C-alpha positions in Angstrom: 0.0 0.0 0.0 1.0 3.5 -0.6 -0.1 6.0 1.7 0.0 10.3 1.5 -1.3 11.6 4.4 -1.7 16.0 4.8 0.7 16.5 2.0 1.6 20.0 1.5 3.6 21.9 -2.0 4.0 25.3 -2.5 5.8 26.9 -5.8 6.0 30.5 -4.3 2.8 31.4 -4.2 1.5 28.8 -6.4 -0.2 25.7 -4.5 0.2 22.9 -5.8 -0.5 20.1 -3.2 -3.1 21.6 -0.6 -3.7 18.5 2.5 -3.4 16.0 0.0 -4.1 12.2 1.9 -4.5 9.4 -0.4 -4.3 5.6 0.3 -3.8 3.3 -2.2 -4.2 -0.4 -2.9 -1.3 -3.0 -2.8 -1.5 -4.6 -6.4 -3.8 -1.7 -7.9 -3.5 0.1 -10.5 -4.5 3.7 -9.4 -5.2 6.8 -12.1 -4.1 10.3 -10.9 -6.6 12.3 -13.4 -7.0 16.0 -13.8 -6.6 19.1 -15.8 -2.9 20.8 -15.9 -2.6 22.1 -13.2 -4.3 20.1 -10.7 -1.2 18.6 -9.2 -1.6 15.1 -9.9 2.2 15.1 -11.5 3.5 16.7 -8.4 1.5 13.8 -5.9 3.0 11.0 -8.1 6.8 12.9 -8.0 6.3 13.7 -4.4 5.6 9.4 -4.1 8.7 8.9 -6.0 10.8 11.6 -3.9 11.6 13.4 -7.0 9.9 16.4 -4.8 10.1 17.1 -1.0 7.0 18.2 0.2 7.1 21.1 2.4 4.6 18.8 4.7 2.8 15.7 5.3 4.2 12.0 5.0 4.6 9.5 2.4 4.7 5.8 3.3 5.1 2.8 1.2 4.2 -0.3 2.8 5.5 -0.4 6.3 7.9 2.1 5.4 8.3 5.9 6.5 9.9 7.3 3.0 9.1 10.4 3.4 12.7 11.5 3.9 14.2 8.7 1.8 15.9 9.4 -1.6 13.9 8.4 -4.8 16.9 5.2 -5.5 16.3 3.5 -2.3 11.9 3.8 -2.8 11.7 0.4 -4.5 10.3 2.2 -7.1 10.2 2.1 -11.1 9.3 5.8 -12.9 8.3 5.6 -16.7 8.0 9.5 -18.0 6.3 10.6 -21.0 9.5 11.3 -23.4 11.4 7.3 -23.4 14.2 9.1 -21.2 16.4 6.0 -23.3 19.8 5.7 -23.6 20.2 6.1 -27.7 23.7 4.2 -28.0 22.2 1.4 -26.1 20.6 -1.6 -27.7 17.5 -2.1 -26.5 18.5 -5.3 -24.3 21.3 -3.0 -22.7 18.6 -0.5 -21.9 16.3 -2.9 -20.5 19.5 -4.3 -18.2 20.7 -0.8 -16.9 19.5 -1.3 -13.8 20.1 -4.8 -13.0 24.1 -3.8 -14.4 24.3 -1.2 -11.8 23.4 -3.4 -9.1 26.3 -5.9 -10.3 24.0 -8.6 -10.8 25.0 -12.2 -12.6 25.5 -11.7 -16.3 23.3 -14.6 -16.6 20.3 -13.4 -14.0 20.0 -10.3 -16.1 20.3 -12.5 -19.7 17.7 -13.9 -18.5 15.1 -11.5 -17.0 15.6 -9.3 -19.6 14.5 -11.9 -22.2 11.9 -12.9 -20.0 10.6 -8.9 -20.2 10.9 -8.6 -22.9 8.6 -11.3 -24.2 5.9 -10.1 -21.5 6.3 -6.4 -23.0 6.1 -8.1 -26.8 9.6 -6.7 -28.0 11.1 -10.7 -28.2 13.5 -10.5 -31.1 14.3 -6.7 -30.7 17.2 -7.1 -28.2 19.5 -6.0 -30.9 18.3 -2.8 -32.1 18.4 1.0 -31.1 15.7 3.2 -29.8 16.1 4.8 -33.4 15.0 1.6 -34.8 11.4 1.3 -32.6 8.2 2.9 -33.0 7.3 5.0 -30.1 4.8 2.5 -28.8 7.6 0.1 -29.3 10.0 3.0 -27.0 7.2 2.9 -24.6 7.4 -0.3 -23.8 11.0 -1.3 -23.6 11.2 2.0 -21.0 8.0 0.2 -19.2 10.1 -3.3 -19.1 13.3 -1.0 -17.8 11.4 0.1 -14.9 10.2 -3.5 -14.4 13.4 -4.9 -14.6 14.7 -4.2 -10.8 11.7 -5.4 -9.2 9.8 -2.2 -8.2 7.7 -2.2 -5.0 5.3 0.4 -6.8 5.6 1.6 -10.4 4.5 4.7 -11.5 3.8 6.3 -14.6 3.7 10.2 -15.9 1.4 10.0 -18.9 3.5 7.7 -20.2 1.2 7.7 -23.4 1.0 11.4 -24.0 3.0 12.0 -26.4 1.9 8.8 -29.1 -1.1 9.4 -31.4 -4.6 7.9 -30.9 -4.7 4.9 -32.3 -1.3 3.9 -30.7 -2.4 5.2 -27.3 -5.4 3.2 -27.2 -3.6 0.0 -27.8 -0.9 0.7 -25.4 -4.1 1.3 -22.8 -5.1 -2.3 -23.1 -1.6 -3.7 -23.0 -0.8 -1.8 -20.0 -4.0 -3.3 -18.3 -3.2 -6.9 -19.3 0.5 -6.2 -18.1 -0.2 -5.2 -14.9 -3.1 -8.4 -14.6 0.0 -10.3 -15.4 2.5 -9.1 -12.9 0.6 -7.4 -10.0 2.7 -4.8 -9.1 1.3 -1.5 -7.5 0.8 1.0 -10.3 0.0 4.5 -10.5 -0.3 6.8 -13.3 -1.0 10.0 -14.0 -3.3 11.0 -16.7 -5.6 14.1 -18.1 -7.2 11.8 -20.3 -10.4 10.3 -18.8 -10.6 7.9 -21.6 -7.4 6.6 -20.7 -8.0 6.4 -16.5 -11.8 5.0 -17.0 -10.7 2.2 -19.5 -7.2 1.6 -17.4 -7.8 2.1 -13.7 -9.2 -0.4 -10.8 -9.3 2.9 -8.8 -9.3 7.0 -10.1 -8.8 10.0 -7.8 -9.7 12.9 -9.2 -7.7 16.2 -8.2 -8.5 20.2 -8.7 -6.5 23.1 -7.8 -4.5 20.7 -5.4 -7.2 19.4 -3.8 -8.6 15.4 -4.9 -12.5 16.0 -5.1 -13.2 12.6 -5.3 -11.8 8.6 -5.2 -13.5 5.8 -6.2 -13.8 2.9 -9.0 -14.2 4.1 -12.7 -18.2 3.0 -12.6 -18.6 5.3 -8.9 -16.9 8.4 -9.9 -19.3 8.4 -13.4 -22.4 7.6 -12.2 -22.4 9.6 -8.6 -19.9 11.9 -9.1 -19.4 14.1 -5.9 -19.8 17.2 -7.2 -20.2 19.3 -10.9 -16.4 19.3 -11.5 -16.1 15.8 -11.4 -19.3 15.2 -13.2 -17.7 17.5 -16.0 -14.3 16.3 -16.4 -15.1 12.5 -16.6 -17.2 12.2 -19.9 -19.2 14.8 -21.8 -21.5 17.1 -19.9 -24.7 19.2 -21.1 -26.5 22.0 -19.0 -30.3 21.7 -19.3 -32.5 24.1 -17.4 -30.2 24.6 -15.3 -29.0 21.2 -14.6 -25.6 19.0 -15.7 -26.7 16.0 -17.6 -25.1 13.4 -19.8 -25.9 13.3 -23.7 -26.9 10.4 -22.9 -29.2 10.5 -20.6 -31.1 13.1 -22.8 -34.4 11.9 -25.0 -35.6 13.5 -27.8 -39.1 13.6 -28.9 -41.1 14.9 -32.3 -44.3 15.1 -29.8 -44.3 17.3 -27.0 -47.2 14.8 -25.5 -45.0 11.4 -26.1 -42.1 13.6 -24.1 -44.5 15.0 -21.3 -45.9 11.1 -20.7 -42.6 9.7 -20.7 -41.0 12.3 -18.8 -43.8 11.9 -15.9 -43.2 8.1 -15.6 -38.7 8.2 -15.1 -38.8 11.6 -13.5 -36.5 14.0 -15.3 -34.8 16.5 -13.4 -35.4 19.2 -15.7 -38.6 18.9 -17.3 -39.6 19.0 -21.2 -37.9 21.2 -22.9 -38.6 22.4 -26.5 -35.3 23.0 -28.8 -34.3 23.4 -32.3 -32.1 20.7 -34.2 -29.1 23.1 -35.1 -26.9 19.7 -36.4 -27.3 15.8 -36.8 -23.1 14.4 -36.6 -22.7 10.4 -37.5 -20.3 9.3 -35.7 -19.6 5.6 -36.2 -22.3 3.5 -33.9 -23.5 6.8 -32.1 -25.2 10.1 -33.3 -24.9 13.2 -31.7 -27.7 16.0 -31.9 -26.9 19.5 -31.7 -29.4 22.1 -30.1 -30.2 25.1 -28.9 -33.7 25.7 -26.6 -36.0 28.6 -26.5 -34.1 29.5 -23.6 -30.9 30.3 -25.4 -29.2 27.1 -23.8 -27.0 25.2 -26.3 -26.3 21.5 -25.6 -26.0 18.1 -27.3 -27.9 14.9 -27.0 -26.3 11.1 -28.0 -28.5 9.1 -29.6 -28.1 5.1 -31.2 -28.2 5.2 -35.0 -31.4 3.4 -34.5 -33.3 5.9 -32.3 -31.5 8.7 -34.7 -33.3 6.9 -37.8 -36.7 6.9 -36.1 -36.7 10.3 -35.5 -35.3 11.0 -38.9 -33.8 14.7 -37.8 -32.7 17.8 -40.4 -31.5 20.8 -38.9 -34.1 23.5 -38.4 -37.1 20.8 -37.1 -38.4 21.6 -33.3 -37.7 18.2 -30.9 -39.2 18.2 -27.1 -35.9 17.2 -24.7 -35.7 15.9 -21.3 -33.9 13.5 -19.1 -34.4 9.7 -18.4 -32.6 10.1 -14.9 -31.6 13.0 -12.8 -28.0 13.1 -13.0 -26.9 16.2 -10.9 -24.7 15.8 -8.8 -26.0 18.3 -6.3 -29.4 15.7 -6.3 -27.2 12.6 -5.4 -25.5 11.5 -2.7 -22.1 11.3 -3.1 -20.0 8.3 -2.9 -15.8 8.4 -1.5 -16.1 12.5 -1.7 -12.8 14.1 -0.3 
């Protein structure tokens, strides 16, 4: 378990840790999420003792490391830029830290192959950083940290800097990886994406402070309060009210809306709004809209309730909500 308990960072007058205490899991893989700013990279370099804090304590599993260097943690640290050594071969890069501990030459031989087939990079002992694709980068520098054994790994948007497609595979690698070897994991990510498909836990953090921890499935469906609600997934404001796309239904018939909305309870009534776009995108639709109160928002249909309805821009629809979502009308779970 790792354990932060009243952790305090200042940058002149810039907070950026303010009473930070945050426990987590042995053997979880925890997501630090927030905007820039938030200080989620200054909690996970404050873990790693890449930061003193100016107070509070950090303490991984029975151990007070508070005042301990960062290369006596029992840590691995992956960064978002490879960090690798470019005249190194990648199985020299993966063994650096098993050479510098004077370890066998035929221990590290063979943990490095061994990594190297869990990371998928078997038959690329030979090459250069040059000679790997950046996913490929990203996961000999994840084996390097792996390599010494870490107690607790942790990663600084590791995937930031890769594009989409590559990103998104590297999520579901990561996941199966850490299913595979169980070590304590946390990373650091502004992409909710990324921490809901990833995480067994999230803590979400704001102007120093975390607002709220909990499992991916808690923090979206009672989020503690209207930052949380708007930073994990897509938000819309109707009447008043934060809702998910979602959770919006459209209607041609203001009557079919009114009898509906009267049997789930919507928290913000029928409202009546003008179709200012239909966007297909892939298995979902999105509706673009503006009411006669001058509120824009969007609601996120299925292609088949999008063909029923049949929607051009210009035609009048009758909006409300299958389930009050605000967080302000929930009770809300793990709030810090």
């Amino acid at each position: 378990m790792i354990s932060v308990t009243g952790a305090r960072k200042n940058y002149g007058d810039f907070v950026a840790l303010d009473d930070v205490s945050l426990d987590i899991p042995a053997g979880s893989l925890t997501a630090l999420l927030g905007p820039s700013g938030s200080g989620k990279s200054t909690l996970l370099r404050a873990i790693a003792g890449l930061e003193g804090l100016d107070a509070g304590r950090v303490v991984i599993g029975d151990r007070d490391v508070t005042g301990v260097p960062p290369r006596s943690r029992g840590i691995g640290f992956v960064f978002q830029h490879y960090a690798a050594f470019k005249h190194m071969t990648v199985r020299d890069n993966v063994a650096f830290g098993l050479s510098i501990r004077k370890r066998p030459k035929a221990e590290i031989k063979r943990k490095v192959d061994d990594l190297l087939e869990i990371v998928g990079l078997d038959g690329f002992q030979h090459r250069y950083p040059a000679q790997l694709s950046g996913g490929q980068r990203q996961r000999m520098a994840l084996a390097r940290a792996l390599a010494v054994d870490p107690e607790v790994l942790l990663l600084d948007e590791p995937f930031g800097a890769l594009d989409a497609k590559v990103r998104a595979d590297l999520r579901q690698w990561l996941r199966r990886l850490h299913d595979e070897v169980h070590v304590t994991t946390v990373l650091v990510t502004h992409d909710q994406e990324e921490a809901l498909d990833v995480a067994d836990r999230i803590a979400v953090l704001d102007k120093g402070r975390i607002q709220q921890v909990g499992d991916p499935v808690t923090l979206y469906e009672r989020p503690a309060n209207d930052f949380v609600m708007s930073f994990l997934g897509s938000v819309a404001r109707l009447a008043g009210h934060l809702v998910r796309p979602h959770d919006i239904a459209l209607h041609r018939s203001r009557a079919a809306a009114e009898q509906l909305d009267a049997r789930v309870g919507g928290a913000a009534g029928v409202i009546a709004a003008v179709v200012d776009r239909v966007v297909r995108l892939g298995f979902e639709v999105r509706v673009d809209l503006h009411a006669d109160s001058g509120e824009v928002f969007s609601a996120q249909l299925t292609r088949a309730e999008a063909d029923a309805l049949d929607l051009r821009a210009g035609d009048e629809v009758f909006a409300h909500t299958v389930e009050p979502v605000n967080p302000a009308e929930t009770e809300p779970a793990l709030a810090i």
